[in-house]
Amino acid sequence: MRIGVLALQGAFIEHIHVLNRLGAETVEIRMPKHLANCDGLVIPGGESTTIAKLLSEYRLLEPIRTLAKNGAPVMGTCAGMIVLARRVDALGYPTLDLIDITVARNAFGRQVDSFETDLTVPVLGSKPYHGVFIRAPLIARVGPGVEVLCQLGNGDVVAARQRNIVALAFHPELTDDARWHGYFLKLTAGVTLAESSC
Ligand code: GLN
């Protein structure tokens, strides 16, 4: 499996390390032509205004939309989730609009309000998942057809999926627990298998 990792800004190296550790081939995406032959795409955390601006400037919006519409799984984490969303408060640049959620940026406050907490995530099994939230956004609205994958104890939605699109408010590349990347690779393998049996 060949997984593209958007490498315009942010924590892309960490995602590449986890994916490689799980046996996936990775390719850094900076230009539309890098997306050729990718079975899936990861959009890392960082600064969503910068990532969204560069997605427009480098003409990556449409090619990524096409990849996703052709069924390739896309997982966005933190700022990556922001640029995947249908609606975001005050971003100033277009998003990819690949998942029907509304996202509130910096929903937990400023940098000092970053936190870590154990999460209950049924799709990852019964063992709690340790979530790292860094100036994190949250999912303020979930549209029909969007599955909630994880909520905080107070009900705030921090992970969701719509078909092949996975949105996480936290940073799965910053812990040793590779279960989210494993989940994403399983989704990708499912699509690849379905295609090869056609
Ligand atoms: N607060 C950042 C933003 O709005 C996201 C932070 C992150 O990706 N860790 O872009």
XYZ file of C-alpha atoms and ligand atoms in Angstrom:
208
model
C 0.000 0.000 0.000
C 1.191 3.439 -0.887
C 0.011 6.248 1.410
C 0.468 9.911 0.564
C 1.222 12.251 3.467
C 0.540 15.917 2.806
C 3.906 17.583 3.461
C 3.187 21.300 3.053
C 3.530 22.163 6.765
C 3.134 20.548 10.157
C 3.777 17.129 11.702
C 4.073 15.063 8.515
C 7.373 13.287 9.367
C 5.827 11.742 12.485
C 2.955 10.286 10.425
C 5.437 8.880 7.907
C 7.368 7.144 10.705
C 4.240 5.481 12.112
C 2.995 4.389 8.669
C 6.422 2.987 7.764
C 6.587 1.163 11.084
C 3.285 -0.516 10.137
C 4.745 -1.578 6.777
C 3.101 0.986 4.486
C 5.026 2.726 1.741
C 4.713 6.531 1.996
C 5.102 9.448 -0.354
C 5.358 13.128 0.611
C 2.725 15.187 -1.190
C 3.643 18.728 -2.214
C 2.362 18.854 -5.771
C -0.627 17.288 -7.534
C 1.600 14.872 -9.468
C 2.770 13.270 -6.193
C -0.755 11.922 -5.666
C -0.450 9.492 -8.581
C -0.821 5.863 -7.438
C -1.650 6.767 -3.839
C -4.112 4.377 -2.193
C -4.811 6.761 0.684
C -3.832 10.155 2.089
C -3.001 11.505 5.546
C -3.311 15.233 6.270
C -1.285 16.133 9.368
C -1.749 18.665 12.129
C -0.009 22.002 12.042
C -1.501 25.385 11.304
C -4.736 25.056 9.370
C -4.652 28.560 7.862
C -1.197 27.843 6.410
C -2.137 24.369 5.162
C -5.393 25.642 3.622
C -3.601 28.562 1.956
C -0.934 26.268 0.473
C -3.547 23.720 -0.680
C -5.070 26.507 -2.782
C -1.770 27.967 -3.956
C -0.335 24.601 -5.014
C -3.606 23.665 -6.737
C -4.062 20.580 -4.591
C -7.735 21.022 -3.635
C -9.312 19.470 -6.723
C -6.807 16.578 -7.118
C -7.320 15.590 -3.453
C -11.112 15.818 -3.835
C -10.891 13.580 -6.907
C -8.708 11.030 -5.082
C -11.236 10.913 -2.209
C -14.249 10.770 -4.529
C -12.630 7.800 -6.265
C -12.735 6.052 -2.891
C -9.224 6.515 -1.460
C -9.387 6.903 2.336
C -8.240 10.265 3.715
C -7.417 10.807 7.400
C -6.999 14.354 8.711
C -5.625 14.988 12.200
C -6.085 18.270 14.090
C -5.362 21.000 11.477
C -5.816 18.194 8.915
C -9.337 17.646 10.233
C -10.021 21.382 9.904
C -9.110 21.450 6.209
C -11.257 18.339 5.527
C -14.403 19.854 7.065
C -17.416 21.239 5.241
C -17.555 24.304 7.501
C -15.018 26.010 9.741
C -15.443 29.244 11.661
C -13.075 31.964 10.467
C -10.486 30.101 8.397
C -10.326 32.539 5.485
C -9.475 29.900 2.860
C -11.540 27.186 1.198
C -11.512 23.730 2.763
C -11.570 20.382 0.970
C -15.214 19.889 2.064
C -14.911 16.105 2.143
C -16.757 15.406 5.413
C -20.047 16.930 6.521
C -18.933 18.379 9.850
C -18.620 21.886 11.246
C -15.386 22.452 13.135
C -14.611 25.007 15.829
C -10.911 25.907 15.810
C -8.928 26.281 19.042
C -12.035 25.094 20.832
C -10.244 24.312 24.084
C -8.467 27.642 24.363
C -4.874 28.710 23.792
C -1.598 26.764 23.629
C -1.498 26.444 27.438
C -4.840 24.668 27.286
C -3.379 21.743 25.350
C -4.047 18.490 27.196
C -3.854 14.701 27.093
C -6.644 12.357 28.080
C -7.682 8.720 27.783
C -10.425 8.218 25.218
C -12.978 5.475 24.715
C -12.933 4.492 21.043
C -15.112 1.467 20.229
C -13.640 1.014 16.712
C -10.164 0.585 18.273
C -11.257 -2.016 20.832
C -11.761 -1.879 24.580
C -8.318 -0.553 25.605
C -8.499 3.251 26.131
C -6.667 5.407 23.602
C -4.412 8.190 24.935
C -5.335 11.343 22.993
C -2.910 14.270 22.664
C -4.777 17.547 22.056
C -2.684 20.550 20.975
C -4.663 23.758 20.501
C -7.225 21.323 19.271
C -10.382 21.899 17.291
C -13.617 20.094 18.036
C -16.455 18.852 15.896
C -19.333 21.182 16.683
C -21.855 19.675 14.226
C -22.091 16.251 12.633
C -24.157 15.885 9.468
C -26.324 12.918 8.521
C -24.179 10.053 7.267
C -21.320 10.941 9.586
C -20.438 8.358 12.209
C -19.170 9.644 15.577
C -16.089 7.585 16.523
C -15.194 9.249 19.808
C -16.562 11.749 22.313
C -15.022 13.283 25.414
C -16.753 12.646 28.741
C -18.720 15.893 28.339
C -20.077 14.813 24.942
C -17.733 16.874 22.748
C -17.143 15.005 19.474
C -13.429 14.572 18.708
C -13.381 11.860 16.011
C -15.741 11.089 13.140
C -15.925 9.211 9.860
C -17.985 9.612 6.714
C -17.417 6.664 4.388
C -13.697 6.852 3.471
C -12.960 10.108 5.310
C -11.654 10.041 8.907
C -11.350 13.224 11.002
C -9.496 13.309 14.345
C -9.198 16.399 16.582
C -6.024 15.084 18.242
C -2.533 13.858 17.227
C -2.296 10.051 16.796
C 1.241 10.388 15.387
C 2.582 11.692 18.720
C 2.027 8.528 20.778
C 3.463 5.013 20.489
C -0.028 3.625 20.050
C -0.421 3.078 16.298
C -4.030 1.882 16.396
C -5.470 4.878 14.475
C -2.973 4.409 11.651
C -3.757 0.678 11.719
C -7.470 1.498 11.449
C -6.753 3.804 8.512
C -4.587 1.202 6.743
C -7.355 -1.384 7.198
C -9.832 1.001 5.569
C -7.359 1.521 2.720
C -6.718 -2.217 2.326
C -10.504 -2.753 2.156
C -10.823 -0.310 -0.732
C -7.815 -1.771 -2.557
C -9.161 -5.328 -2.159
C -12.626 -4.311 -3.363
C -11.087 -2.708 -6.440
C -8.901 -5.668 -7.326
C -11.869 -8.041 -7.127
C -13.926 -6.005 -9.635
N -4.923 25.328 16.259
C -4.451 24.850 15.001
C -5.252 25.412 13.835
O -6.294 25.968 13.977
C -4.459 23.352 14.933
C -3.455 22.802 15.880
C -2.866 21.503 15.515
O -2.940 21.022 14.381
N -2.212 20.928 16.474
O -4.777 25.268 12.763
